[in-house]
Coordinates of C-alpha atoms in Angstrom, one line a residue:
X5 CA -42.0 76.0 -34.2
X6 CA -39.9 73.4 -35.8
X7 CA -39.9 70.4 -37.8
X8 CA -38.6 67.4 -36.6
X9 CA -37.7 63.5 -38.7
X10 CA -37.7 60.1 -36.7
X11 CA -36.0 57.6 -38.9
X12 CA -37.0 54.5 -38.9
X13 CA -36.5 52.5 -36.0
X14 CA -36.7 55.0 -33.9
X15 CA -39.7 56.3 -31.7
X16 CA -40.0 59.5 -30.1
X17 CA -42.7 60.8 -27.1
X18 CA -44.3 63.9 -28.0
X19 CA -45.4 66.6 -25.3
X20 CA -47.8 69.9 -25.7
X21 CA -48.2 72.2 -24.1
X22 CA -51.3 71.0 -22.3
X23 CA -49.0 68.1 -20.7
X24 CA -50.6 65.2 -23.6
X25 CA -48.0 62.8 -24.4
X26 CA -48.1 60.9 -27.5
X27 CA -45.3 57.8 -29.0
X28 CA -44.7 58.9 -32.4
X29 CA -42.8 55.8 -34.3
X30 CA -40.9 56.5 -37.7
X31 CA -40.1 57.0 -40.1
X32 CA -42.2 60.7 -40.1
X33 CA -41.4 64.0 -40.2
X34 CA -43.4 66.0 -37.7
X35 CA -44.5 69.8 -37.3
X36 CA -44.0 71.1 -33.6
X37 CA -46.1 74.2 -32.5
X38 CA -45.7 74.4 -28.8
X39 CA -44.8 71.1 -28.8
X40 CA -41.8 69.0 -27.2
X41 CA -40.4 65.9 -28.5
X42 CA -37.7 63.3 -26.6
X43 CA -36.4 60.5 -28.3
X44 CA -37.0 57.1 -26.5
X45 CA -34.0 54.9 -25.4
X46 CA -34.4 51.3 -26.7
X47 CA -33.5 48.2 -25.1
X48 CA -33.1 44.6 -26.5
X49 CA -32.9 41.2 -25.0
X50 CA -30.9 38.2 -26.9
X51 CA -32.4 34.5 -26.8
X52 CA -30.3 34.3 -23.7
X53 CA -31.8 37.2 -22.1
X54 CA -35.7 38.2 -21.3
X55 CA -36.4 42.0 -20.0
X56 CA -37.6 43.0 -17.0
X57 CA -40.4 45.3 -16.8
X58 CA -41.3 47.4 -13.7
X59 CA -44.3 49.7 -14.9
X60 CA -45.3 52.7 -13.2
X61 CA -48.5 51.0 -11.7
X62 CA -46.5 48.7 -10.0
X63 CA -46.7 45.7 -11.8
X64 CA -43.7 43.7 -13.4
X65 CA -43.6 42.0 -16.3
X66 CA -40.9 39.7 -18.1
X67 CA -40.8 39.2 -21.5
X68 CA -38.3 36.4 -22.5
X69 CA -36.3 37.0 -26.0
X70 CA -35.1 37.6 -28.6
X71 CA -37.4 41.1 -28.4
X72 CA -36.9 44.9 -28.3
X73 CA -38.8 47.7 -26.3
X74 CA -38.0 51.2 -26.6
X75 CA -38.5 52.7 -22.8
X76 CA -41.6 55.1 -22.2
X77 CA -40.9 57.1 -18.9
X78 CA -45.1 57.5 -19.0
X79 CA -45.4 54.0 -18.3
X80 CA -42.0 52.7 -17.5
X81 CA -40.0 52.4 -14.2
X82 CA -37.6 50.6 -15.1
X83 CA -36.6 48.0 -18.0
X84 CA -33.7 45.9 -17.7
X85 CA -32.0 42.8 -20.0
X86 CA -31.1 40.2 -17.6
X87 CA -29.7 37.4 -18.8
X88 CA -31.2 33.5 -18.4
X89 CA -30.3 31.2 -15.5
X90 CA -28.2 28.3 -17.3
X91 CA -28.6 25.3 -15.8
X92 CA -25.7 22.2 -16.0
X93 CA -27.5 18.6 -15.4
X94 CA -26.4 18.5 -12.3
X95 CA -27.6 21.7 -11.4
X96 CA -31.3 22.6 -10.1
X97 CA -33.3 25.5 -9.0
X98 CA -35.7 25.8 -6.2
X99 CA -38.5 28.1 -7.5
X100 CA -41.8 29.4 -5.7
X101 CA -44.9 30.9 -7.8
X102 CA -47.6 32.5 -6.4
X103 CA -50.9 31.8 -7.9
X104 CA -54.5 33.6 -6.4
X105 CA -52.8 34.0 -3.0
X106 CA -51.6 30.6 -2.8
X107 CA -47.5 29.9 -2.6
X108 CA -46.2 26.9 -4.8
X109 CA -42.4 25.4 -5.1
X110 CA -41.3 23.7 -8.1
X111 CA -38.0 22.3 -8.8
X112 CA -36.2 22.7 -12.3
X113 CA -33.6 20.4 -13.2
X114 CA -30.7 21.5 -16.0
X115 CA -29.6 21.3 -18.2
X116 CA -32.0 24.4 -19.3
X117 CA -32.2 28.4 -20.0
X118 CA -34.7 28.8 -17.0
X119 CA -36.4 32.2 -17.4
X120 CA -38.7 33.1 -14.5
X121 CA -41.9 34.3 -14.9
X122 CA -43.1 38.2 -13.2
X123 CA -44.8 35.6 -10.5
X124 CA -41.8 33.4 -9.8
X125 CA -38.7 34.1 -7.4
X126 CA -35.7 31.7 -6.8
X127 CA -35.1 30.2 -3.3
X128 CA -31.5 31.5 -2.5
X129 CA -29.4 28.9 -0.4
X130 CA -27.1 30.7 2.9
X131 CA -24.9 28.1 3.8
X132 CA -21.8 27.9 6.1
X133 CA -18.3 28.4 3.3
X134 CA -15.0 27.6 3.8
X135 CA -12.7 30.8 4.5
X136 CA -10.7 32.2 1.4
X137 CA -7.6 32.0 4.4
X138 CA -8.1 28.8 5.9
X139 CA -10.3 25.7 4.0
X140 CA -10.7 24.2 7.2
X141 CA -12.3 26.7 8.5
X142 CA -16.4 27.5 8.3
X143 CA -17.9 30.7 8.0
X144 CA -21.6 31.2 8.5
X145 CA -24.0 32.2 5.8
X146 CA -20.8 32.4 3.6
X147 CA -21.8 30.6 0.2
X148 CA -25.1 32.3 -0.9
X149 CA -26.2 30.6 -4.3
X150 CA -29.5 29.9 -6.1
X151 CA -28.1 27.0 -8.1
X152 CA -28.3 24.0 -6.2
X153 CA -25.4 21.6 -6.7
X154 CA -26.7 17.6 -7.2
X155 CA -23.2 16.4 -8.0
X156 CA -20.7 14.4 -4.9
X157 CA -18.5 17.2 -3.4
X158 CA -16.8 17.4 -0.3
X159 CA -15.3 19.6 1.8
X160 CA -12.6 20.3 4.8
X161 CA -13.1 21.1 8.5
X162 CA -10.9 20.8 11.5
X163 CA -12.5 19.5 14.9
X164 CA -11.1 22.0 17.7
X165 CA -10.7 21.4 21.1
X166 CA -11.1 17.4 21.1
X167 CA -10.2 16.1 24.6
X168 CA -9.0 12.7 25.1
X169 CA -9.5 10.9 28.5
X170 CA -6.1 12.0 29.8
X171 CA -6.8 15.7 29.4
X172 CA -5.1 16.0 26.0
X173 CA -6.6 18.7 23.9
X174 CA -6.0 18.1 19.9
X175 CA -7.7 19.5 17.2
X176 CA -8.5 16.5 14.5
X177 CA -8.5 17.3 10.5
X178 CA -11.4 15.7 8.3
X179 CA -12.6 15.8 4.8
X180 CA -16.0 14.6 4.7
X181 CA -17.3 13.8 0.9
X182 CA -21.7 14.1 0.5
X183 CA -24.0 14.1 -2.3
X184 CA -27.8 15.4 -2.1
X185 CA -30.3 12.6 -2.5
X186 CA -33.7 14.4 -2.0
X187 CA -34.2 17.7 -1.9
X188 CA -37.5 18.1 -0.5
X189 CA -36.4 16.5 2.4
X190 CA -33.5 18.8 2.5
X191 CA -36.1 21.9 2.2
X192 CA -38.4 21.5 4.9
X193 CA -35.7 19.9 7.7
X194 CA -32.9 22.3 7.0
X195 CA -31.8 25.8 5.7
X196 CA -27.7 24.9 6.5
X197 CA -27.0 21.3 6.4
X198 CA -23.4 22.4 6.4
X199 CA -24.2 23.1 9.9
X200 CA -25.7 20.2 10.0
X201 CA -22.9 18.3 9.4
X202 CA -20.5 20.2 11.2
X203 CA -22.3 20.1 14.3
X204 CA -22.5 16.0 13.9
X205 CA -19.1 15.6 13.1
X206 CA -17.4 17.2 15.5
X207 CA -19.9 15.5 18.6
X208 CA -18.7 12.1 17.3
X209 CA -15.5 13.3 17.4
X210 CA -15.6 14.7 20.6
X211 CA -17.4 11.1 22.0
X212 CA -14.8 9.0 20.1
X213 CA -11.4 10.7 22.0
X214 CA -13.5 11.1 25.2
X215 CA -13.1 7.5 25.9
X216 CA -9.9 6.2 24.9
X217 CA -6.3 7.9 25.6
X218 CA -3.6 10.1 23.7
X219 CA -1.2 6.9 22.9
X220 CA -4.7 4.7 22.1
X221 CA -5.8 7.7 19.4
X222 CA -3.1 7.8 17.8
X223 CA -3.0 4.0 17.5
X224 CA -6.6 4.3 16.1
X225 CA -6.6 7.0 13.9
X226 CA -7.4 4.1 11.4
X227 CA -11.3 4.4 12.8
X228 CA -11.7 8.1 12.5
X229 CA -11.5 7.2 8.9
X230 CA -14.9 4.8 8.9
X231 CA -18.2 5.9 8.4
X232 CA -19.1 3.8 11.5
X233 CA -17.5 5.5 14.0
X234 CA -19.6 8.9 12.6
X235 CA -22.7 7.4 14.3
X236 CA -24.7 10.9 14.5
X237 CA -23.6 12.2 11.8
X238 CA -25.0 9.7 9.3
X239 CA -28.2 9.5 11.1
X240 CA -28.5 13.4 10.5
X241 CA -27.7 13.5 7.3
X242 CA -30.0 10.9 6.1
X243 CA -32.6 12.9 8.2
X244 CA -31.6 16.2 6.1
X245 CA -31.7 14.3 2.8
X246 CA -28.2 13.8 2.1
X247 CA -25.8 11.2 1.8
X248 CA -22.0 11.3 3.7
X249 CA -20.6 8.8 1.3
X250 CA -16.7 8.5 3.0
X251 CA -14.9 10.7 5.9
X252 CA -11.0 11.3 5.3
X253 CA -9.2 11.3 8.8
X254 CA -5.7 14.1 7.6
X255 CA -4.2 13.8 11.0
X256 CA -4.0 16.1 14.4
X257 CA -2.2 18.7 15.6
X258 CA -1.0 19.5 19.2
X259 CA -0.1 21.9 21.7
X260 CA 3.3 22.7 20.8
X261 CA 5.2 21.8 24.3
X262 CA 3.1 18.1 23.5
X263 CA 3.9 18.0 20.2
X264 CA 7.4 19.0 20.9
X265 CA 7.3 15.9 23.7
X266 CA 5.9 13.5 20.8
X267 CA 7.9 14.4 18.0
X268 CA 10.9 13.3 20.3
X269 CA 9.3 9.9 21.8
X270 CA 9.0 9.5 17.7
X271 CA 12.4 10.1 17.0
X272 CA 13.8 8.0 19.9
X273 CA 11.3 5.0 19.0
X274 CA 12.5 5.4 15.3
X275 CA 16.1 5.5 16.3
X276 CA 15.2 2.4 18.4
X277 CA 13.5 0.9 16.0
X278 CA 16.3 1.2 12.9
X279 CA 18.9 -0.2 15.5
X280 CA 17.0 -2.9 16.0
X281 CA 16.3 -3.5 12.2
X282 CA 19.5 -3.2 12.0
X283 CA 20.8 -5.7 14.6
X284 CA 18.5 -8.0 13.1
X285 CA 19.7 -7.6 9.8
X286 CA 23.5 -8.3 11.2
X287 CA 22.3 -11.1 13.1
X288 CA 20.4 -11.9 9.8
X289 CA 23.7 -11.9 8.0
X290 CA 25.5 -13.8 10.3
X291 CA 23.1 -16.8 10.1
X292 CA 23.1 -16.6 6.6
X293 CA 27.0 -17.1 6.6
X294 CA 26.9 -19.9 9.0
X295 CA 24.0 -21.1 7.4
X296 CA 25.7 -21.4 4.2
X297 CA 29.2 -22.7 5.6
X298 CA 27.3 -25.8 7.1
X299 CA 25.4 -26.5 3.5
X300 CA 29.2 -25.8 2.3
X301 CA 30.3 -28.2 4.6
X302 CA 27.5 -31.0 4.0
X303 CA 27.9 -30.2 0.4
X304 CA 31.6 -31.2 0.4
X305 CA 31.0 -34.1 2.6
X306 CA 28.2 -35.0 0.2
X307 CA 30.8 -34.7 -3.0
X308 CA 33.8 -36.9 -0.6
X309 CA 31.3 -39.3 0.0
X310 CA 30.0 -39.6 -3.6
X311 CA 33.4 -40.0 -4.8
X312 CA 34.6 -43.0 -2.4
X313 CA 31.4 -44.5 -3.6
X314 CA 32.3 -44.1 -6.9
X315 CA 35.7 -45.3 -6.4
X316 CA 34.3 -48.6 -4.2
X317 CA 31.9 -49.0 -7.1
X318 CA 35.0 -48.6 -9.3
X319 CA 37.3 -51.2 -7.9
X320 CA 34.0 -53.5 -7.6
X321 CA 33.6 -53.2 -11.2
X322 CA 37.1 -53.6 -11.9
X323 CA 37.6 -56.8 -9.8
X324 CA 34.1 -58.4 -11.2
X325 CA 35.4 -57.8 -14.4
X326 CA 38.9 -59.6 -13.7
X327 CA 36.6 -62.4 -12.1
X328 CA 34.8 -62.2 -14.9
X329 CA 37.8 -62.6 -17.6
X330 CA 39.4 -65.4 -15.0
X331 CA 36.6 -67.3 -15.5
X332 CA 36.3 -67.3 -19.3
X333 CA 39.6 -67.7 -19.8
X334 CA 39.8 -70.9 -17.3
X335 CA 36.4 -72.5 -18.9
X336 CA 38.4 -71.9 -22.4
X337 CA 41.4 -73.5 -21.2
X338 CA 38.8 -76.4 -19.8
X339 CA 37.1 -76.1 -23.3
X340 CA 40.4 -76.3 -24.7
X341 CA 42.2 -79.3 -23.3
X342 CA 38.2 -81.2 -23.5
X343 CA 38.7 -80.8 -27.6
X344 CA 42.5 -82.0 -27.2
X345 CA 41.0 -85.1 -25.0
X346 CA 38.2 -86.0 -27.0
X347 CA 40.4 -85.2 -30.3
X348 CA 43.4 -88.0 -28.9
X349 CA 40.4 -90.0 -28.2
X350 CA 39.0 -89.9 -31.6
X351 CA 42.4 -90.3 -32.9
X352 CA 43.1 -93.5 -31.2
X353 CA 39.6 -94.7 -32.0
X354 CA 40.6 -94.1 -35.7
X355 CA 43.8 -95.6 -35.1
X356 CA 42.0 -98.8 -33.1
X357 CA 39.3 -98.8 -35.9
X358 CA 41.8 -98.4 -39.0
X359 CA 43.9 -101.7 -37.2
X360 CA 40.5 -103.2 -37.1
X361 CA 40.2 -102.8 -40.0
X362 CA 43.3 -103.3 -41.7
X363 CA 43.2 -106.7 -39.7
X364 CA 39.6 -107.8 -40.8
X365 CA 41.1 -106.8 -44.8
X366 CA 44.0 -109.5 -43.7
X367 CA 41.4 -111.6 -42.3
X368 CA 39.6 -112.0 -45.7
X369 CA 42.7 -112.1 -47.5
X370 CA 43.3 -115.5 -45.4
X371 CA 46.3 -114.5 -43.4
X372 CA 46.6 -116.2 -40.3
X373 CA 46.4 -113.1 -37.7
X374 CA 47.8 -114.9 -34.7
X375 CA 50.6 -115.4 -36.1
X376 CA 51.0 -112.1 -37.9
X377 CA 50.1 -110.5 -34.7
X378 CA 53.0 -112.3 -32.7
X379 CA 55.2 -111.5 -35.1
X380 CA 54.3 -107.7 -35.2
X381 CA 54.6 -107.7 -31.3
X382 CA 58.0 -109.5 -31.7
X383 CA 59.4 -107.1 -34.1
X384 CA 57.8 -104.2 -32.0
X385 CA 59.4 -105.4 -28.6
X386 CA 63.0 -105.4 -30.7
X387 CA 62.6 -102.1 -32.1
X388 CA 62.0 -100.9 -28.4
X389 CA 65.2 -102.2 -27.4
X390 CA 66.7 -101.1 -30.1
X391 CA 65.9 -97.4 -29.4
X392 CA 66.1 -97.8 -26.0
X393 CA 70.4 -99.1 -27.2
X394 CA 70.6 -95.8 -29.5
X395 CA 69.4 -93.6 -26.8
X396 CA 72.5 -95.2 -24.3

């Protein structure tokens, strides 16, 4: 016998000795006579969380929070607080119910707390993942997920064993970028479609190099890098409900003893090749020089000639403006001695007219001009001899 308290916030499962149980919650202070008390464990769930309920009888229940349960071992299996499914918006879940036998899917798109119900269960996705050692490499059943991705994403894979119609075996790097465009499409006509595209990818591949040469691939590598040339691949991906939006061709690789073989046809082609450029580029320089001693050359002629022109046109100037001068200065002297003509001329008319004159002013005075005039020419005629004596 024994007393026993259960604060509050506590509840304890009570036992006699007949095997009755009874949940006791507190506060209380209780009496025990043959009579065995154990304290039961509580359990909470956030807003992020719900609890999951297994009851003895089988059945499961979840009960989404914030909420509390304190565990009875008479009627609890197991209780656990798992937290919420958070969802990004480009994130969705495929989930099935079943409802009076019958099995329905449903999808939820983020961005959400998804909290399934006792009757739901996720579909979980087993698709082919790159190895951790090697990206280009695809391991089966590797990524296992329940969150189904709705976002562009890519990923890398190497085609081995790709034979070229001269028996040369390469292996050929890709990156091939997809997006999901329906997925209940993608549901019922595939459960890997990186399988899917893997297989596609490399049987284009393998048709492309089957019917052209080594030296014609690597002359065309540009194609491996258009979605046209990825013929069965873009048919099954469109069948599967995806998208393949671009391929990235990364190059080959070789057998060594090839590679070895091509690496040193490269190096003598780009040996070849930068003598060349560089022949060119002496020969370049070369008819540059000569090129520029000839529009020397025609330059200087150009400036000799432009000078002899100028000194013609010089001289020409020079000579029309002596010409010129001659000319004035010859119709000045004509000018000139014209004005000394017509002056002597209007001299002796003055002189004429001032006789005339002078006689008609004798006239009127009544002298007898005949006589005046003989007698001027007389004494003229002696003054002429005179001088003439003086100058003997």
């Amino acid at each position: 016998m024994k007393y026993k308290t259960i604060r509050e916030g506590q509840q304890g499962l009570v036992t006699n000795h007949l095997g009755e149980s009874l949940v006791v919650a507190g506060p209380c202070r209780l009496f025990l006579y043959r009579e065995r008390i154990r304290m039961l464990n509580r359990i909470t769930a956030s807003q992020l969380q719900y609890l999951m309920i297994r009851h003895k009888d089988g059945e499961v229940e979840h009960r989404p929070g914030p909420c509390e349960l304190f565990i009875n071992p008479l009627e609890h299996e197991t209780v656990k607080a798992i937290d919420m499914i958070s969802l990004d918006a480009n994130q969705m879940l495929v989930v099935y119910n079943q409802k009076e036998g019958n099995i329905q899917r449903r999808i939820v798109q983020g961005p959400i707390l998804f909290a399934p119900t006792a009757h739901e269960w996720l579909h979980e996705f087993k698709w082919h993942g790159s190895d951790p050692n090697n990206k280009a490499r695809m391991i089966p059943g590797k990524d296992v997920f329940n969150k189904l991705r709705v976002v562009p994403q890519h990923f890398y894979y190497n085609v081995n064993e790709v034979r070229t119609k001269d028996d040369v075996t390469l292996r050929v790097k890709l990156m091939i970028f997809y997006e999901l465009r329906d997925v209940e499409t993608m549901l019922v006509q595939t459960h890997d479609p990186i399988a899917d595209f893997v297989n596609a990818v490399c049987s284009d591949v393998i048709a492309f190099a089957a019917t052209i040469t080594y030296e014609k691939l690597l002359k065309q590598t540009s194609v491996l890098s258009k979605l046209s040339t990825y013929s069965q691949l873009m048919r099954r991906s469109k069948h599967i409900g995806f998208e393949v939006t671009k391929v990235v061709y990364r190059g080959y690789h070789a057998a060594e003893s090839l590679q070895t073989m091509h690496d040193k046809a490269i190096q003598a082609r780009t040996e070849l090749r930068l003598n060349t450029d560089l022949e060119e580029m002496r020969q370049k320089c070369e008819q540059m020089k000569l090129s520029k001693e000839v529009d020397r050359v025609e330059k200087q002629q150009q400036k000799q000639e432009a000078e002899a022109q100028h000194k013609h046109a010089l001289e020409r100037t020079n000579a029309s403006t002596q010409r010129q001068c001659a000319e004035i200065l010859h119709r000045a002297q004509l000018e000139k001695e014209a004005l000394w003509d017509q002056a002597r001329l209007d001299a002796a008319k003055g002189a004429k007219h001032a006789d005339l004159e002078y006689l008609k002013g004798l006239k009127d005075l009544g002298v007898d001009l005949t006589r005046y005039l003989v007698r001027k020419q007389s004494r003229n005629a002696v003054d002429e001899e005179v001088e003439i004596s003086a100058e003997q």
